[in-house]
Short mmCIF file of C-alpha atoms in Angstrom, two decimals:
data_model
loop_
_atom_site.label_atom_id
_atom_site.label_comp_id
_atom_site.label_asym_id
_atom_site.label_seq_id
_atom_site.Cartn_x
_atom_site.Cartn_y
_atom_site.Cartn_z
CA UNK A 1 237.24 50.79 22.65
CA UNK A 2 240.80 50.07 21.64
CA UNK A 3 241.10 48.26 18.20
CA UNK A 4 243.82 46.30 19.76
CA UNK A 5 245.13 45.73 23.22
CA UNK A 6 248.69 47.94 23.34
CA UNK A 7 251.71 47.20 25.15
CA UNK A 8 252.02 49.23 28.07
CA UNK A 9 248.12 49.71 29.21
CA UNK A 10 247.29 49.13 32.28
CA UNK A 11 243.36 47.73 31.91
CA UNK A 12 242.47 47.50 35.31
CA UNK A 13 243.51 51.31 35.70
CA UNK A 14 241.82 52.09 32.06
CA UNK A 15 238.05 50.25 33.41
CA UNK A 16 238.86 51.81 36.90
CA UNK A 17 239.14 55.23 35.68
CA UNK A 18 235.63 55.38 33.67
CA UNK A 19 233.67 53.83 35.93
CA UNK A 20 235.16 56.37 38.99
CA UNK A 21 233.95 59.12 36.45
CA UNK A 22 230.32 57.29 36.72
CA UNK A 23 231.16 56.65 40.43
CA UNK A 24 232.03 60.51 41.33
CA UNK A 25 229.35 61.84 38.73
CA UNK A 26 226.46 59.53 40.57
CA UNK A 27 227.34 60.85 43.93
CA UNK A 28 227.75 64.27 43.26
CA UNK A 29 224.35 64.10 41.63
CA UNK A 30 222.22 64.34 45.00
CA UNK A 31 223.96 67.50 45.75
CA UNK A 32 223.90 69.66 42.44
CA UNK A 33 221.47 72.93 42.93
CA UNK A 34 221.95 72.50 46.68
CA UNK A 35 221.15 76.06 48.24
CA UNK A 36 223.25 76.65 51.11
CA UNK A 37 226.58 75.24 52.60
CA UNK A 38 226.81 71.57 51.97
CA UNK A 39 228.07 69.98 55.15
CA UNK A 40 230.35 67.13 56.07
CA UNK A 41 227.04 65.08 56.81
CA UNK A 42 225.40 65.82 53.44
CA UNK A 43 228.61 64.73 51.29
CA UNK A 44 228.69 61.04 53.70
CA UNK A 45 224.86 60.89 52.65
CA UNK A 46 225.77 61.72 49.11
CA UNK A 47 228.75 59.25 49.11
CA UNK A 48 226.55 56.50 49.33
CA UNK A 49 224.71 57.47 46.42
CA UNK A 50 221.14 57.39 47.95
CA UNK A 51 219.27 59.40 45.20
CA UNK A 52 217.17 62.49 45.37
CA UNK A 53 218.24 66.19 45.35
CA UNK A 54 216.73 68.59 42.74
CA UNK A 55 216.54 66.53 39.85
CA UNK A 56 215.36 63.20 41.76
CA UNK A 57 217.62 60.92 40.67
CA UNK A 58 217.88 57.17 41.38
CA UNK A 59 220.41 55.46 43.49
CA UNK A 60 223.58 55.96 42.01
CA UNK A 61 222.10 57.09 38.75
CA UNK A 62 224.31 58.93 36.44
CA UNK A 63 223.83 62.74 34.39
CA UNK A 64 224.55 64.11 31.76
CA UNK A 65 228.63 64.10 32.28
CA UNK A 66 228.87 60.33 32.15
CA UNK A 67 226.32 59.92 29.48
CA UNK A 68 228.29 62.34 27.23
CA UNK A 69 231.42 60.31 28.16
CA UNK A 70 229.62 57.27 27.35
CA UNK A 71 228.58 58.66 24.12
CA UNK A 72 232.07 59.62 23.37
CA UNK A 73 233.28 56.11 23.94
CA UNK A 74 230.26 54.69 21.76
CA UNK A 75 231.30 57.65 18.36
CA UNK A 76 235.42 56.26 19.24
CA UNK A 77 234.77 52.55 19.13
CA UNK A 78 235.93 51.09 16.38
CA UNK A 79 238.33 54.12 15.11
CA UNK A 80 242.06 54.07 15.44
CA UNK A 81 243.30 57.43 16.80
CA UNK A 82 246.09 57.26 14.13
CA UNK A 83 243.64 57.81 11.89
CA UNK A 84 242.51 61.08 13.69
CA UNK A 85 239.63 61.87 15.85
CA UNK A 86 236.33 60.54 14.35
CA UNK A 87 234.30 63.46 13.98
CA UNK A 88 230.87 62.51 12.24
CA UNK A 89 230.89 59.22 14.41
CA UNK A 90 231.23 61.09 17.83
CA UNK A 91 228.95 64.27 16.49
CA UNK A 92 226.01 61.55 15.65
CA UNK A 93 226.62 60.53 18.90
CA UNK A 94 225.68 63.07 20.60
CA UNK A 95 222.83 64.21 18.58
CA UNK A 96 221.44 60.92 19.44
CA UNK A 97 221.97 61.83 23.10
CA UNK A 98 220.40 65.38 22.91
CA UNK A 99 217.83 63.47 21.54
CA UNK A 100 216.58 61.47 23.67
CA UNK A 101 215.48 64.46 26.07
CA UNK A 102 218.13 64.50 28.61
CA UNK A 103 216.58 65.58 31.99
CA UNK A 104 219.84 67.80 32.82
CA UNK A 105 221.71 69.27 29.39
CA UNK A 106 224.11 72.86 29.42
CA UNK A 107 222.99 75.92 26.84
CA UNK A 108 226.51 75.39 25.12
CA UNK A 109 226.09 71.59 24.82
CA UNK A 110 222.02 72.32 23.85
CA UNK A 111 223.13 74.72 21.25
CA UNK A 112 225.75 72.45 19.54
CA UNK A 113 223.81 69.51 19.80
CA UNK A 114 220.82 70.27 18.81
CA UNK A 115 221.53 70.84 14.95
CA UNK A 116 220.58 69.43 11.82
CA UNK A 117 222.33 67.66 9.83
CA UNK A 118 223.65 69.14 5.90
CA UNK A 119 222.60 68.01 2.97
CA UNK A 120 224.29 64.65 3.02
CA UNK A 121 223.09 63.79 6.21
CA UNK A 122 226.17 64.66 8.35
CA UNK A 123 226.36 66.27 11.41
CA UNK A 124 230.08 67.57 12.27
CA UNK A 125 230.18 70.48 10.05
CA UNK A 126 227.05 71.45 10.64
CA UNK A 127 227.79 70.86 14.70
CA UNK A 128 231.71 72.69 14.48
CA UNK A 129 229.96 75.43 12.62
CA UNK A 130 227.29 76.27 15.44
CA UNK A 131 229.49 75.70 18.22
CA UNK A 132 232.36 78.51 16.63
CA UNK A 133 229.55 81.14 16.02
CA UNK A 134 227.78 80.62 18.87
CA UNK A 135 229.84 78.97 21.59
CA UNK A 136 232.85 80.33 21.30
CA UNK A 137 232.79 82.23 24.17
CA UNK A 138 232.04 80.12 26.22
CA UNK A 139 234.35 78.84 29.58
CA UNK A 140 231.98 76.09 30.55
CA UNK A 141 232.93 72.29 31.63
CA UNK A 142 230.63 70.62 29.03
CA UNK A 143 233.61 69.64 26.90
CA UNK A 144 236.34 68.06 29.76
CA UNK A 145 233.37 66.43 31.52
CA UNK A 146 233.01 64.13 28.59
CA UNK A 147 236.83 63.83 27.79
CA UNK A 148 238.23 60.97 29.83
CA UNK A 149 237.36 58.18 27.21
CA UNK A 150 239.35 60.05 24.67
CA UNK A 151 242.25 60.02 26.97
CA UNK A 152 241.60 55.92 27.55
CA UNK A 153 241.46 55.76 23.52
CA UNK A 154 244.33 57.58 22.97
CA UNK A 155 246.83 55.50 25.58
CA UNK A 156 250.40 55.19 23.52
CA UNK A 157 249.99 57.86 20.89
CA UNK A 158 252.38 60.46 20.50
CA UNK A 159 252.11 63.47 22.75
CA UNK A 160 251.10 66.13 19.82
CA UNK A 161 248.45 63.35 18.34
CA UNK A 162 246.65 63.25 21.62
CA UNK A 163 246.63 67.46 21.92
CA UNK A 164 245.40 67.63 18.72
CA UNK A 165 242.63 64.71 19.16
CA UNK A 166 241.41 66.80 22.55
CA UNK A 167 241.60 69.94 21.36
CA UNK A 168 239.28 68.51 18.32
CA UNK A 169 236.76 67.00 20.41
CA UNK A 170 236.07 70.68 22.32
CA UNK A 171 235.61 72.00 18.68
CA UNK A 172 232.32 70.22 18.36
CA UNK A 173 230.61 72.28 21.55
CA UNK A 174 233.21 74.25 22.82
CA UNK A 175 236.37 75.56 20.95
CA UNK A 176 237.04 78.32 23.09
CA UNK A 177 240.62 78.45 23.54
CA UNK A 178 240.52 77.96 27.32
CA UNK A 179 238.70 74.71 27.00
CA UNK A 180 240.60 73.31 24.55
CA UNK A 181 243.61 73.61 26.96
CA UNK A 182 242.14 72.18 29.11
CA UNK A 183 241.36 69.27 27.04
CA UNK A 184 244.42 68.84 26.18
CA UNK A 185 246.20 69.32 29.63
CA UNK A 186 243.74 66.79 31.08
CA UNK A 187 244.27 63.92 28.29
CA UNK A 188 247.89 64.34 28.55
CA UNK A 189 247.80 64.17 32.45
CA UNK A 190 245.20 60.46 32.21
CA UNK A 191 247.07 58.87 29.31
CA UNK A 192 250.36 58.79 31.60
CA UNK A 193 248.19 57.65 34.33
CA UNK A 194 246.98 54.70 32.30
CA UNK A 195 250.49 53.84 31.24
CA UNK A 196 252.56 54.43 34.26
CA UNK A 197 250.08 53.54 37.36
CA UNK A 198 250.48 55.80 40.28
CA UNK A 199 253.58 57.69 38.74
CA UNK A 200 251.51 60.88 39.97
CA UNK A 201 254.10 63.67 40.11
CA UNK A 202 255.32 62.02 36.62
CA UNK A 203 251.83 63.02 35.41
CA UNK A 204 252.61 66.62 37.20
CA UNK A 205 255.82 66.78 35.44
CA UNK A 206 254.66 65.67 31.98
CA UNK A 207 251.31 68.62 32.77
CA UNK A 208 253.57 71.57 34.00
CA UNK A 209 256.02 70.96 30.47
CA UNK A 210 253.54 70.89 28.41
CA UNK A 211 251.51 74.04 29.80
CA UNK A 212 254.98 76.12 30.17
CA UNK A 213 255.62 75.10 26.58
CA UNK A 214 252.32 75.03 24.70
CA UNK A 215 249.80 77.21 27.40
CA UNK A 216 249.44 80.73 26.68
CA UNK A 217 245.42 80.99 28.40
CA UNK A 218 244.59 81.54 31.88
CA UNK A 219 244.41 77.49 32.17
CA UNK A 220 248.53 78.49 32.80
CA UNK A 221 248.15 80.04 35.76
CA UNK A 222 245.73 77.83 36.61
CA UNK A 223 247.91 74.95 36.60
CA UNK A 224 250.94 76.53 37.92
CA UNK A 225 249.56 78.72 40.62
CA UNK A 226 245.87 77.86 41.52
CA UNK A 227 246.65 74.34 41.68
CA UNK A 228 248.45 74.70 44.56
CA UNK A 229 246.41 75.26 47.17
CA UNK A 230 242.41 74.95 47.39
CA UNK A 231 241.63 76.45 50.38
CA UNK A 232 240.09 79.48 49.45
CA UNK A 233 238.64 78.09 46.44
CA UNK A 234 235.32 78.80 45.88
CA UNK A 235 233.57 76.99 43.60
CA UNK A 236 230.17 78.76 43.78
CA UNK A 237 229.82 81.15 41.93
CA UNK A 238 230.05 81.06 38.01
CA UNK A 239 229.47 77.14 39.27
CA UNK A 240 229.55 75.73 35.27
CA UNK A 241 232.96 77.49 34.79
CA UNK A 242 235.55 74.76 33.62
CA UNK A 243 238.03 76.86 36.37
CA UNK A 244 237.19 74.60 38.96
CA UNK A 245 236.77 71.50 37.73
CA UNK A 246 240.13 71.70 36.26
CA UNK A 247 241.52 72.94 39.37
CA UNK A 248 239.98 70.83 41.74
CA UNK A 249 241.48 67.64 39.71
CA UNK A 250 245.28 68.99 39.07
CA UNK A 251 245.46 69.61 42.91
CA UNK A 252 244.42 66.48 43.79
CA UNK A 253 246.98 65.10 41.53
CA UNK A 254 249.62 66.64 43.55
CA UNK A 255 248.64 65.75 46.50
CA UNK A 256 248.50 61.97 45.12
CA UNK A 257 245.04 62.10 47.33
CA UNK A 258 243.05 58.76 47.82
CA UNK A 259 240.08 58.69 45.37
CA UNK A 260 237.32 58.68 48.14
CA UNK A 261 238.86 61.61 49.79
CA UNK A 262 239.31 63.72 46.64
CA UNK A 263 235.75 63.08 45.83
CA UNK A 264 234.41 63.85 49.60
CA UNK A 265 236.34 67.40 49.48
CA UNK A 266 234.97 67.87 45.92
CA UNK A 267 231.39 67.86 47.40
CA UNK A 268 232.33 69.77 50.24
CA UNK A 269 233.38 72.84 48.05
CA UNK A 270 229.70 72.90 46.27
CA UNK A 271 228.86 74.06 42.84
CA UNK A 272 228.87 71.78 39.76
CA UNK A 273 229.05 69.16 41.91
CA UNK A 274 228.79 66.02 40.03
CA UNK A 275 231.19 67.45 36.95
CA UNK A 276 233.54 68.55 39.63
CA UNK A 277 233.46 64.89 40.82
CA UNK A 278 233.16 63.26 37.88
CA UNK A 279 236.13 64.80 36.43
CA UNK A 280 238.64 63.26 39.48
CA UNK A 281 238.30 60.08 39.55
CA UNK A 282 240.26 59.92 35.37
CA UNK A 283 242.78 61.81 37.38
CA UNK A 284 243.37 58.50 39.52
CA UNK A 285 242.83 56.35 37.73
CA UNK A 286 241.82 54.12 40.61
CA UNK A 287 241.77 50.36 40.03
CA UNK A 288 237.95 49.24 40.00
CA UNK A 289 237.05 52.26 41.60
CA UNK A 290 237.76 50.98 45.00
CA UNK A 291 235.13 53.14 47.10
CA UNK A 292 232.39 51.79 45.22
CA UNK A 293 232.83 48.27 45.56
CA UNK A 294 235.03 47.72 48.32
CA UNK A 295 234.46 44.94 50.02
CA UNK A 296 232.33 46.75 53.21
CA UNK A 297 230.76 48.40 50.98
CA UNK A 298 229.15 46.19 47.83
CA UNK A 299 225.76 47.10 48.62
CA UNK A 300 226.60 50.47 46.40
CA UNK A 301 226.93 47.90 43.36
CA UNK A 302 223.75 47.52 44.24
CA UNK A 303 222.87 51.13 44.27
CA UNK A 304 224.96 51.57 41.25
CA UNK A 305 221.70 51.48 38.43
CA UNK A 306 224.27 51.89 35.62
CA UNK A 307 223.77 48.69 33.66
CA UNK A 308 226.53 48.31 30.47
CA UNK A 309 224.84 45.84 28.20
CA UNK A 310 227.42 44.89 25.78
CA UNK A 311 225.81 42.06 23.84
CA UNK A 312 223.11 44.53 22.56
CA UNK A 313 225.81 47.52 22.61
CA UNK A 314 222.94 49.46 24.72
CA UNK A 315 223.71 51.30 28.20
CA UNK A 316 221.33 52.69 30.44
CA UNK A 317 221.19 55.36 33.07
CA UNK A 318 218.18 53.38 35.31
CA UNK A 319 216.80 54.89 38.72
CA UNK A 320 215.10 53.13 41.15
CA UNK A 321 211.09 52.79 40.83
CA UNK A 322 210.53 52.91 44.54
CA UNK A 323 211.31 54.95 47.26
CA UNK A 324 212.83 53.01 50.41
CA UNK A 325 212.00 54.94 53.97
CA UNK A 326 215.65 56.55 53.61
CA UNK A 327 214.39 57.64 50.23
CA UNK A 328 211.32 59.27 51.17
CA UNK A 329 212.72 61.41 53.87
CA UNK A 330 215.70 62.34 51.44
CA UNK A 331 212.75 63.55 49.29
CA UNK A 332 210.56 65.36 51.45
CA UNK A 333 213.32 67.15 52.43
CA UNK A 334 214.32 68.24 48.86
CA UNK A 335 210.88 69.32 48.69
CA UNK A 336 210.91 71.85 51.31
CA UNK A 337 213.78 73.92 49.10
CA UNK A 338 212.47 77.37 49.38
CA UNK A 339 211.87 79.46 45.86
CA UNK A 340 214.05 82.47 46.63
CA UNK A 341 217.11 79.79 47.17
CA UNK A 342 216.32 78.33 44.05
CA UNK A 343 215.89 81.56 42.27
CA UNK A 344 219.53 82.52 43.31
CA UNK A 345 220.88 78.90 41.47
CA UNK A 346 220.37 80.22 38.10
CA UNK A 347 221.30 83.66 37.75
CA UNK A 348 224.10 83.02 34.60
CA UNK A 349 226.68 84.59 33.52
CA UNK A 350 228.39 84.49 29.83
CA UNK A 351 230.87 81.97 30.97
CA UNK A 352 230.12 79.36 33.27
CA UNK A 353 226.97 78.78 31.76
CA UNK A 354 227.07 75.33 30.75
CA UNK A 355 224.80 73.80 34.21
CA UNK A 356 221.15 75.24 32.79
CA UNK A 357 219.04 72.06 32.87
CA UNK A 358 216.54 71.68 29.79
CA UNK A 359 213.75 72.98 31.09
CA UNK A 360 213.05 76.37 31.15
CA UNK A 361 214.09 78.94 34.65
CA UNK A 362 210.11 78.95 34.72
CA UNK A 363 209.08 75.70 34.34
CA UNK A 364 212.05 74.40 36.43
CA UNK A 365 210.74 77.15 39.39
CA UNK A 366 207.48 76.04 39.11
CA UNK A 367 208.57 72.43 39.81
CA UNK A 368 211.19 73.11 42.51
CA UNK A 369 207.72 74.47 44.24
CA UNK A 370 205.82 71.50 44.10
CA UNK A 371 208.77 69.06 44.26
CA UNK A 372 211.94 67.67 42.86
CA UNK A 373 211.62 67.03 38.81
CA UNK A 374 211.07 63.26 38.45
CA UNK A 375 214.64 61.83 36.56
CA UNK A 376 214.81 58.34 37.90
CA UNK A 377 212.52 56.63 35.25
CA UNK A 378 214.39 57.86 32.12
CA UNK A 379 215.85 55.82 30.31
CA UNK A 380 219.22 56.62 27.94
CA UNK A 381 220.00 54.25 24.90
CA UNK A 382 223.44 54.80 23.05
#
């Protein structure tokens, strides 16, 4: 991703932080849409990555947070962040993703991505344009879900180069101010991560001076007061709002939590679950992503369908074809979710409204009734 390998980077942090995002994103997957109060049992179940839940996915298959990530990584290859953030190659990007019929895509990310190109054939005015008209008020996590690669790209740049790269990328979907800070909070708080392993409250420190100096949104108090304490978080409610994914992943940071544990309380708290996960595991930037492939546990490599091909420069997000017995009683039991439960999971509101899958309330209704929507034979080309 990096035209050249800097001084200072530490790789095995850099490769262990992406592939937790696919790690926490994969598990969190089974339990997105869940109606109800997720228990301790369901987030073990969903730990192991066993596929199923609303959308059907594979074992360990990944959504639409790590294939945006993925995309981002694809648009920033071969561009030097000196030169500034590469907007046409990352906007083609994801056009080429929105393309290719995602199964689970956000209405801010849908309306951004979904535009045609100018007259020349470029997308990032065209893509900037839409998203400040018609996304600007919106709160949602579509834009720091996707951010970590930036953060990996940027390692060793100077502090206002990698705000300003992060608050660029958000302009393409989501400029709103609050996201942006975000951003830039979050980049700020992974690039020290990736240079100084495990110096967590040195990521803390270098976080709270920045957001006292430069943070004028709510994402201050968020940092300086919610942050603090999670315990009567609730997560929810307004479940796409970027409030608690950012929340969720500063605490955790103070607490210098293990990775596993972040991720199990992450499920535990419900919502957006696979963003909120997702998003943590940049925050540790845990060496190989340890609860993945520990050594008691390398059947989840197994499980793991995410399949990097670099000689053809392809990746794929590949679910299993067959269900195992474990499967098939994870699916019939994500068939018997009940209408009215469903009906209650998307009810939006003007902010945290970036977790509407691609199908239509109706036609996603409909399916719920007769079963989970198919997503493990879809296929996602870069």
């Amino acid at each position: 991703m990096m035209s050249a390998r800097r001084a200072g980077v530490n790789w095995d942090c850099a490769y262990g932080a992406f592939l937790g995002l696919l790690c926490g994103d994969a598990a969190g997957a089974t339990l997105e849409f869940s109606p109800g109060v997720i228990t301790k049992l369901d987030v073990g179940r969903a730990m192991l990555m066993p596929g199923g839940g609303v959308f059907n996915v594979g074992k360990g298959q990944i959504t639409d947070d790590s294939e945006l990530a993925l995309s981002l990584a694809r648009g920033l290859s071969g561009h030097r962040p000196s030169d500034g953030f590469a907007l046409e190659s990352v906007a083609r990007q994801y056009v080429a993703w929105c393309d290719s019929k995602p199964f689970d895509i956000g209405n801010t990310c849908a309306a951004a991505f979904g535009v045609t190109p100018d007259k020349d054939g470029n997308y990032a005015a065209a893509m900037t344009q839409t998203a400040a008209t018609s996304c600007s008020s919106s709160e949602a996590n579509g834009s720091l879900m996707r951010i970590a690669p930036l953060a990996i790209w940027s390692v060793g740049e100077l502090e206002e180069s990698i705000v300003a790269l992060a608050r660029t990328e958000a302009t393409l979907s989501h400029p709103n101010l609050v996201c942006q800070d975000c951003n830039a909070v979050y980049c700020l708080l992974v690039e020290h991560l990736l240079r100084n392993p495990g110096d967590f409250q040195g990521a803390v420190d270098r976080g709270e001076q920045f957001v006292r100096n430069s943070v004028l949104s709510v994402v201050r108090q968020w940092f300086l007061e919610e942050s603090l304490d999670i315990s009567t978080l609730v997560c929810t409610k307004n479940v796409g709002h970027v409030r608690w994914a950012f929340v969720l992943a500063v605490y955790f940071l103070r607490e210098n939590e293990s990775y596993e544990r972040a991720i199990h309380q992450t499920l535990l708290k419900g919502g957006d679950t696979d963003t909120n996960a997702a998003i943590l595991p940049t925050e540790e930037s845990t060496p190989e992503a340890e609860w993945a492939v520990r050594p008691g546990q390398r059947h989840l490599r197994r499980g793991l369908k995410i399949e990097l091909m670099v000689k053809d420069q392809t990746a794929y997000s590949v679910g299993s074809r067959h269900r195992t017995q474990v499967e098939e009683s994870i699916h019939q039991e994500d068939k018997k979710l009940k209408y009215v439960k469903a009906e209650q999971l998307f009810q939006l509101d003007s902010k945290g409204d970036n977790v509407v899958p691609s199908v239509t309330k109706q036609q996603k209704l409909a399916k719920l009734q007769k079963g989970p929507i198919l997503a493990s034979t879809r296929k996602f080309r870069l």
